[in-house]
């Protein structure tokens, strides 16, 4: 697929076209090229780790075919526009991020468009990769096997009893614990004062 086709697809899924989606599509294309994939690979040969969510990722998904549902896309939410592309066969990993001055470069690229948003819309479709991105080989701190894990593995949490899939349990003193029980969770269950609520019924 060429950029226009990728953007068409991205726009359909996202319901509008915006500079971040175009940036995502371009990064997706650059990442595949860097790992010598000529089209979105089948069979989970490409794993991508995005450092943010939002419009940007929809462009990356349209270009690479990687999705959360297929377990080929993970979001490590650093709040940064950047993606690491991993060849799951070789473990080769390449991180691509926009150059720090990409917005200034975009405006310089389309000098007759004073509105930054529209300058970026145009520039991100026409600037060469080397003016847009920093492309760096990186070493993953976890193996691909650990990151992906074995789908279908299950244990029950020894505290809350809920099932934990894909080897995401943490071992604590011989117990299997889910992350919500072992770590500060992202949620808590409010304590219900039963006596108080009943007396108010
Ligand atoms: Zn958008
Ligand atoms: Zn638990």
PDB file of C-alpha atoms and ligand atoms in Angstrom:
ATOM      1  CA  UNK A   1       0.000   0.000   0.000  1.00  0.00           C
ATOM      2  CA  UNK A   2       1.217   3.493  -0.723  1.00  0.00           C
ATOM      3  CA  UNK A   3       0.785   6.449   1.629  1.00  0.00           C
ATOM      4  CA  UNK A   4      -2.487   7.605   0.012  1.00  0.00           C
ATOM      5  CA  UNK A   5      -4.013   4.140   0.438  1.00  0.00           C
ATOM      6  CA  UNK A   6      -2.810   3.894   4.031  1.00  0.00           C
ATOM      7  CA  UNK A   7      -4.266   7.309   4.838  1.00  0.00           C
ATOM      8  CA  UNK A   8      -7.564   6.355   3.215  1.00  0.00           C
ATOM      9  CA  UNK A   9      -7.731   3.303   5.480  1.00  0.00           C
ATOM     10  CA  UNK A  10      -6.652   5.246   8.556  1.00  0.00           C
ATOM     11  CA  UNK A  11      -9.214   7.979   7.876  1.00  0.00           C
ATOM     12  CA  UNK A  12     -12.046   5.448   7.591  1.00  0.00           C
ATOM     13  CA  UNK A  13     -11.187   3.905  10.949  1.00  0.00           C
ATOM     14  CA  UNK A  14     -10.542   7.234  12.638  1.00  0.00           C
ATOM     15  CA  UNK A  15     -13.277   9.410  11.017  1.00  0.00           C
ATOM     16  CA  UNK A  16     -11.003  12.315  10.169  1.00  0.00           C
ATOM     17  CA  UNK A  17      -7.499  12.878   8.849  1.00  0.00           C
ATOM     18  CA  UNK A  18      -5.055  14.810  11.018  1.00  0.00           C
ATOM     19  CA  UNK A  19      -1.284  15.464  11.060  1.00  0.00           C
ATOM     20  CA  UNK A  20      -0.652  12.919  13.816  1.00  0.00           C
ATOM     21  CA  UNK A  21      -2.264  10.128  11.823  1.00  0.00           C
ATOM     22  CA  UNK A  22      -0.118  11.023   8.834  1.00  0.00           C
ATOM     23  CA  UNK A  23       2.939  11.022  11.077  1.00  0.00           C
ATOM     24  CA  UNK A  24       1.908   7.578  12.376  1.00  0.00           C
ATOM     25  CA  UNK A  25       1.440   6.257   8.851  1.00  0.00           C
ATOM     26  CA  UNK A  26       4.849   7.575   7.827  1.00  0.00           C
ATOM     27  CA  UNK A  27       6.553   6.147  10.925  1.00  0.00           C
ATOM     28  CA  UNK A  28       4.807   2.820  10.281  1.00  0.00           C
ATOM     29  CA  UNK A  29       6.087   2.767   6.716  1.00  0.00           C
ATOM     30  CA  UNK A  30       9.600   3.794   7.788  1.00  0.00           C
ATOM     31  CA  UNK A  31       9.672   1.092  10.479  1.00  0.00           C
ATOM     32  CA  UNK A  32       8.670  -1.649   8.078  1.00  0.00           C
ATOM     33  CA  UNK A  33      11.223  -0.447   5.562  1.00  0.00           C
ATOM     34  CA  UNK A  34      13.964  -0.402   8.212  1.00  0.00           C
ATOM     35  CA  UNK A  35      13.212  -4.057   9.004  1.00  0.00           C
ATOM     36  CA  UNK A  36      12.900  -4.971   5.304  1.00  0.00           C
ATOM     37  CA  UNK A  37       9.183  -5.730   5.339  1.00  0.00           C
ATOM     38  CA  UNK A  38       7.654  -4.739   2.016  1.00  0.00           C
ATOM     39  CA  UNK A  39       4.076  -5.175   3.237  1.00  0.00           C
ATOM     40  CA  UNK A  40       2.342  -5.730   6.583  1.00  0.00           C
ATOM     41  CA  UNK A  41       3.731  -9.136   7.583  1.00  0.00           C
ATOM     42  CA  UNK A  42       1.491 -12.078   8.357  1.00  0.00           C
ATOM     43  CA  UNK A  43       2.105 -14.511  11.207  1.00  0.00           C
ATOM     44  CA  UNK A  44       3.123 -11.967  13.855  1.00  0.00           C
ATOM     45  CA  UNK A  45       6.591 -11.403  12.427  1.00  0.00           C
ATOM     46  CA  UNK A  46       6.405  -7.745  13.407  1.00  0.00           C
ATOM     47  CA  UNK A  47       5.766  -6.501  16.934  1.00  0.00           C
ATOM     48  CA  UNK A  48       5.397  -2.804  17.521  1.00  0.00           C
ATOM     49  CA  UNK A  49       5.567  -0.880  20.753  1.00  0.00           C
ATOM     50  CA  UNK A  50       4.017   2.560  20.632  1.00  0.00           C
ATOM     51  CA  UNK A  51       4.887   5.114  23.291  1.00  0.00           C
ATOM     52  CA  UNK A  52       1.506   6.825  23.125  1.00  0.00           C
ATOM     53  CA  UNK A  53      -2.076   6.168  22.086  1.00  0.00           C
ATOM     54  CA  UNK A  54      -4.456   8.364  20.087  1.00  0.00           C
ATOM     55  CA  UNK A  55      -4.620   9.546  16.470  1.00  0.00           C
ATOM     56  CA  UNK A  56      -0.950   8.783  15.880  1.00  0.00           C
ATOM     57  CA  UNK A  57      -1.391   5.063  16.571  1.00  0.00           C
ATOM     58  CA  UNK A  58      -4.278   4.754  14.118  1.00  0.00           C
ATOM     59  CA  UNK A  59      -1.861   5.819  11.388  1.00  0.00           C
ATOM     60  CA  UNK A  60       0.708   3.285  12.580  1.00  0.00           C
ATOM     61  CA  UNK A  61      -1.950   0.530  12.611  1.00  0.00           C
ATOM     62  CA  UNK A  62      -3.110   1.393   9.081  1.00  0.00           C
ATOM     63  CA  UNK A  63       0.477   1.183   7.787  1.00  0.00           C
ATOM     64  CA  UNK A  64       1.601  -1.963   9.611  1.00  0.00           C
ATOM     65  CA  UNK A  65      -1.550  -4.024  10.183  1.00  0.00           C
ATOM     66  CA  UNK A  66      -0.383  -4.519  13.780  1.00  0.00           C
ATOM     67  CA  UNK A  67      -3.183  -4.338  16.357  1.00  0.00           C
ATOM     68  CA  UNK A  68      -3.762  -4.882  20.058  1.00  0.00           C
ATOM     69  CA  UNK A  69      -6.274  -7.591  19.122  1.00  0.00           C
ATOM     70  CA  UNK A  70      -3.649  -9.562  17.227  1.00  0.00           C
ATOM     71  CA  UNK A  71      -1.153  -9.037  20.055  1.00  0.00           C
ATOM     72  CA  UNK A  72       1.232  -7.384  17.596  1.00  0.00           C
ATOM     73  CA  UNK A  73       0.839  -3.884  19.064  1.00  0.00           C
ATOM     74  CA  UNK A  74       1.594  -2.852  22.614  1.00  0.00           C
ATOM     75  CA  UNK A  75       1.285   0.595  24.140  1.00  0.00           C
ATOM     76  CA  UNK A  76       3.927   1.626  26.682  1.00  0.00           C
ATOM     77  CA  UNK A  77       2.343   4.934  27.514  1.00  0.00           C
ATOM     78  CA  UNK A  78       5.241   7.349  27.897  1.00  0.00           C
ATOM     79  CA  UNK A  79       3.131  10.089  26.320  1.00  0.00           C
ATOM     80  CA  UNK A  80       5.661  10.295  23.479  1.00  0.00           C
ATOM     81  CA  UNK A  81       5.261  10.055  19.743  1.00  0.00           C
ATOM     82  CA  UNK A  82       7.655   7.171  19.063  1.00  0.00           C
ATOM     83  CA  UNK A  83       7.456   3.529  18.049  1.00  0.00           C
ATOM     84  CA  UNK A  84       9.835   0.604  18.339  1.00  0.00           C
ATOM     85  CA  UNK A  85       9.545  -1.980  15.580  1.00  0.00           C
ATOM     86  CA  UNK A  86      10.661  -5.492  16.449  1.00  0.00           C
ATOM     87  CA  UNK A  87      11.359  -8.294  14.006  1.00  0.00           C
ATOM     88  CA  UNK A  88      10.124 -11.190  16.152  1.00  0.00           C
ATOM     89  CA  UNK A  89      12.250 -13.740  14.293  1.00  0.00           C
ATOM     90  CA  UNK A  90      15.577 -11.986  14.782  1.00  0.00           C
ATOM     91  CA  UNK A  91      14.696  -9.737  17.789  1.00  0.00           C
ATOM     92  CA  UNK A  92      16.151  -6.800  15.874  1.00  0.00           C
ATOM     93  CA  UNK A  93      14.536  -3.629  17.236  1.00  0.00           C
ATOM     94  CA  UNK A  94      14.431  -0.180  15.697  1.00  0.00           C
ATOM     95  CA  UNK A  95      12.989   2.876  17.426  1.00  0.00           C
ATOM     96  CA  UNK A  96      11.694   5.726  15.317  1.00  0.00           C
ATOM     97  CA  UNK A  97      10.759   9.139  16.682  1.00  0.00           C
ATOM     98  CA  UNK A  98      10.111  12.478  14.973  1.00  0.00           C
ATOM     99  CA  UNK A  99      13.092  14.826  14.807  1.00  0.00           C
ATOM    100  CA  UNK A 100      12.915  17.409  17.567  1.00  0.00           C
ATOM    101  CA  UNK A 101      12.407  20.229  15.074  1.00  0.00           C
ATOM    102  CA  UNK A 102       9.920  18.406  12.841  1.00  0.00           C
ATOM    103  CA  UNK A 103       7.203  21.069  13.280  1.00  0.00           C
ATOM    104  CA  UNK A 104       9.558  23.876  12.258  1.00  0.00           C
ATOM    105  CA  UNK A 105      10.747  21.769   9.330  1.00  0.00           C
ATOM    106  CA  UNK A 106       7.130  21.182   8.272  1.00  0.00           C
ATOM    107  CA  UNK A 107       6.404  24.919   8.258  1.00  0.00           C
ATOM    108  CA  UNK A 108       9.609  25.590   6.317  1.00  0.00           C
ATOM    109  CA  UNK A 109       8.612  22.896   3.840  1.00  0.00           C
ATOM    110  CA  UNK A 110       5.261  24.549   3.031  1.00  0.00           C
ATOM    111  CA  UNK A 111       6.177  28.261   3.223  1.00  0.00           C
ATOM    112  CA  UNK A 112       2.928  29.506   1.654  1.00  0.00           C
ATOM    113  CA  UNK A 113       0.757  27.917   4.371  1.00  0.00           C
ATOM    114  CA  UNK A 114       0.857  30.025   7.565  1.00  0.00           C
ATOM    115  CA  UNK A 115      -1.524  27.717   9.463  1.00  0.00           C
ATOM    116  CA  UNK A 116       0.704  25.144  11.207  1.00  0.00           C
ATOM    117  CA  UNK A 117      -1.927  22.400  11.181  1.00  0.00           C
ATOM    118  CA  UNK A 118      -2.384  22.548   7.417  1.00  0.00           C
ATOM    119  CA  UNK A 119       1.330  22.968   6.766  1.00  0.00           C
ATOM    120  CA  UNK A 120       1.905  19.772   8.761  1.00  0.00           C
ATOM    121  CA  UNK A 121      -0.897  17.962   6.896  1.00  0.00           C
ATOM    122  CA  UNK A 122       0.914  18.661   3.627  1.00  0.00           C
ATOM    123  CA  UNK A 123       4.518  18.435   4.781  1.00  0.00           C
ATOM    124  CA  UNK A 124       4.139  15.097   6.569  1.00  0.00           C
ATOM    125  CA  UNK A 125       2.972  13.607   3.267  1.00  0.00           C
ATOM    126  CA  UNK A 126       5.896  14.905   1.250  1.00  0.00           C
ATOM    127  CA  UNK A 127       8.985  15.335   3.453  1.00  0.00           C
ATOM    128  CA  UNK A 128      11.676  12.659   3.079  1.00  0.00           C
ATOM    129  CA  UNK A 129      12.127  10.245   6.006  1.00  0.00           C
ATOM    130  CA  UNK A 130      15.583  11.604   6.861  1.00  0.00           C
ATOM    131  CA  UNK A 131      14.156  15.097   7.435  1.00  0.00           C
ATOM    132  CA  UNK A 132      11.340  13.760   9.613  1.00  0.00           C
ATOM    133  CA  UNK A 133      12.706  10.972  11.768  1.00  0.00           C
ATOM    134  CA  UNK A 134      15.435   9.775  14.052  1.00  0.00           C
ATOM    135  CA  UNK A 135      15.885   6.073  13.381  1.00  0.00           C
ATOM    136  CA  UNK A 136      17.939   4.138  15.925  1.00  0.00           C
ATOM    137  CA  UNK A 137      18.737   0.503  16.543  1.00  0.00           C
ATOM    138  CA  UNK A 138      17.807  -0.317  20.168  1.00  0.00           C
ATOM    139  CA  UNK A 139      18.253  -3.257  22.491  1.00  0.00           C
ATOM    140  CA  UNK A 140      15.091  -4.468  24.218  1.00  0.00           C
ATOM    141  CA  UNK A 141      15.379  -4.901  27.979  1.00  0.00           C
ATOM    142  CA  UNK A 142      13.096  -7.941  27.841  1.00  0.00           C
ATOM    143  CA  UNK A 143      13.214 -10.762  25.351  1.00  0.00           C
ATOM    144  CA  UNK A 144      10.570 -10.881  22.625  1.00  0.00           C
ATOM    145  CA  UNK A 145       9.338 -14.114  24.241  1.00  0.00           C
ATOM    146  CA  UNK A 146       8.827 -12.343  27.569  1.00  0.00           C
ATOM    147  CA  UNK A 147       7.125  -9.353  25.973  1.00  0.00           C
ATOM    148  CA  UNK A 148       4.757 -11.461  23.909  1.00  0.00           C
ATOM    149  CA  UNK A 149       4.605 -14.384  26.367  1.00  0.00           C
ATOM    150  CA  UNK A 150       2.737 -17.604  25.722  1.00  0.00           C
ATOM    151  CA  UNK A 151      -0.864 -16.906  24.843  1.00  0.00           C
ATOM    152  CA  UNK A 152      -3.140 -19.335  26.650  1.00  0.00           C
ATOM    153  CA  UNK A 153      -1.129 -19.677  29.873  1.00  0.00           C
ATOM    154  CA  UNK A 154      -3.437 -19.229  32.860  1.00  0.00           C
ATOM    155  CA  UNK A 155      -3.129 -19.192  36.634  1.00  0.00           C
ATOM    156  CA  UNK A 156      -5.469 -17.858  39.310  1.00  0.00           C
ATOM    157  CA  UNK A 157      -4.354 -15.032  41.588  1.00  0.00           C
ATOM    158  CA  UNK A 158      -3.797 -16.370  45.099  1.00  0.00           C
ATOM    159  CA  UNK A 159      -5.318 -13.212  46.609  1.00  0.00           C
ATOM    160  CA  UNK A 160      -8.334 -12.161  44.543  1.00  0.00           C
ATOM    161  CA  UNK A 161      -8.879 -15.458  42.728  1.00  0.00           C
ATOM    162  CA  UNK A 162      -9.194 -13.818  39.305  1.00  0.00           C
ATOM    163  CA  UNK A 163      -7.601 -15.522  36.339  1.00  0.00           C
ATOM    164  CA  UNK A 164      -4.307 -14.144  34.988  1.00  0.00           C
ATOM    165  CA  UNK A 165      -3.413 -14.930  31.374  1.00  0.00           C
ATOM    166  CA  UNK A 166      -0.219 -14.757  29.337  1.00  0.00           C
ATOM    167  CA  UNK A 167       2.214 -15.138  32.253  1.00  0.00           C
ATOM    168  CA  UNK A 168       1.463 -11.687  33.646  1.00  0.00           C
ATOM    169  CA  UNK A 169       1.399 -12.962  37.252  1.00  0.00           C
ATOM    170  CA  UNK A 170       4.033 -11.839  39.765  1.00  0.00           C
ATOM    171  CA  UNK A 171       5.591 -14.315  42.176  1.00  0.00           C
ATOM    172  CA  UNK A 172       5.647 -13.113  45.783  1.00  0.00           C
ATOM    173  CA  UNK A 173       6.738 -15.504  48.552  1.00  0.00           C
ATOM    174  CA  UNK A 174       5.676 -18.484  46.491  1.00  0.00           C
ATOM    175  CA  UNK A 175       2.290 -16.964  45.645  1.00  0.00           C
ATOM    176  CA  UNK A 176       0.999 -16.080  42.188  1.00  0.00           C
ATOM    177  CA  UNK A 177      -0.384 -12.575  42.374  1.00  0.00           C
ATOM    178  CA  UNK A 178      -2.087 -10.399  39.771  1.00  0.00           C
ATOM    179  CA  UNK A 179      -0.620  -6.936  39.315  1.00  0.00           C
ATOM    180  CA  UNK A 180      -3.613  -5.327  40.993  1.00  0.00           C
ATOM    181  CA  UNK A 181      -2.943  -7.307  44.175  1.00  0.00           C
ATOM    182  CA  UNK A 182       0.855  -7.113  44.060  1.00  0.00           C
ATOM    183  CA  UNK A 183       1.355  -3.490  42.997  1.00  0.00           C
ATOM    184  CA  UNK A 184      -0.513  -0.254  43.542  1.00  0.00           C
ATOM    185  CA  UNK A 185      -3.357  -0.847  41.049  1.00  0.00           C
ATOM    186  CA  UNK A 186      -4.827   1.773  38.760  1.00  0.00           C
ATOM    187  CA  UNK A 187      -8.173   1.366  40.578  1.00  0.00           C
ATOM    188  CA  UNK A 188      -9.556   0.668  44.010  1.00  0.00           C
ATOM    189  CA  UNK A 189     -12.883  -0.655  45.157  1.00  0.00           C
ATOM    190  CA  UNK A 190     -14.622   1.893  47.404  1.00  0.00           C
ATOM    191  CA  UNK A 191     -15.306   0.635  50.906  1.00  0.00           C
ATOM    192  CA  UNK A 192     -19.084   0.359  51.345  1.00  0.00           C
ATOM    193  CA  UNK A 193     -20.282   1.191  54.845  1.00  0.00           C
ATOM    194  CA  UNK A 194     -23.091  -1.346  54.978  1.00  0.00           C
ATOM    195  CA  UNK A 195     -24.588  -0.307  58.332  1.00  0.00           C
ATOM    196  CA  UNK A 196     -24.662   3.326  57.261  1.00  0.00           C
ATOM    197  CA  UNK A 197     -26.304   2.638  53.892  1.00  0.00           C
ATOM    198  CA  UNK A 198     -28.916   0.325  55.407  1.00  0.00           C
ATOM    199  CA  UNK A 199     -29.955   2.845  58.014  1.00  0.00           C
ATOM    200  CA  UNK A 200     -30.561   5.334  55.207  1.00  0.00           C
ATOM    201  CA  UNK A 201     -32.840   3.047  53.176  1.00  0.00           C
TER     202      UNK A 201
HETATM  203 ZN1  LIG B   1      -6.882  12.710  14.754  1.00  0.00          ZN
HETATM  204 ZN1  LIG B   2      -5.342 -10.552  42.422  1.00  0.00          ZN
END
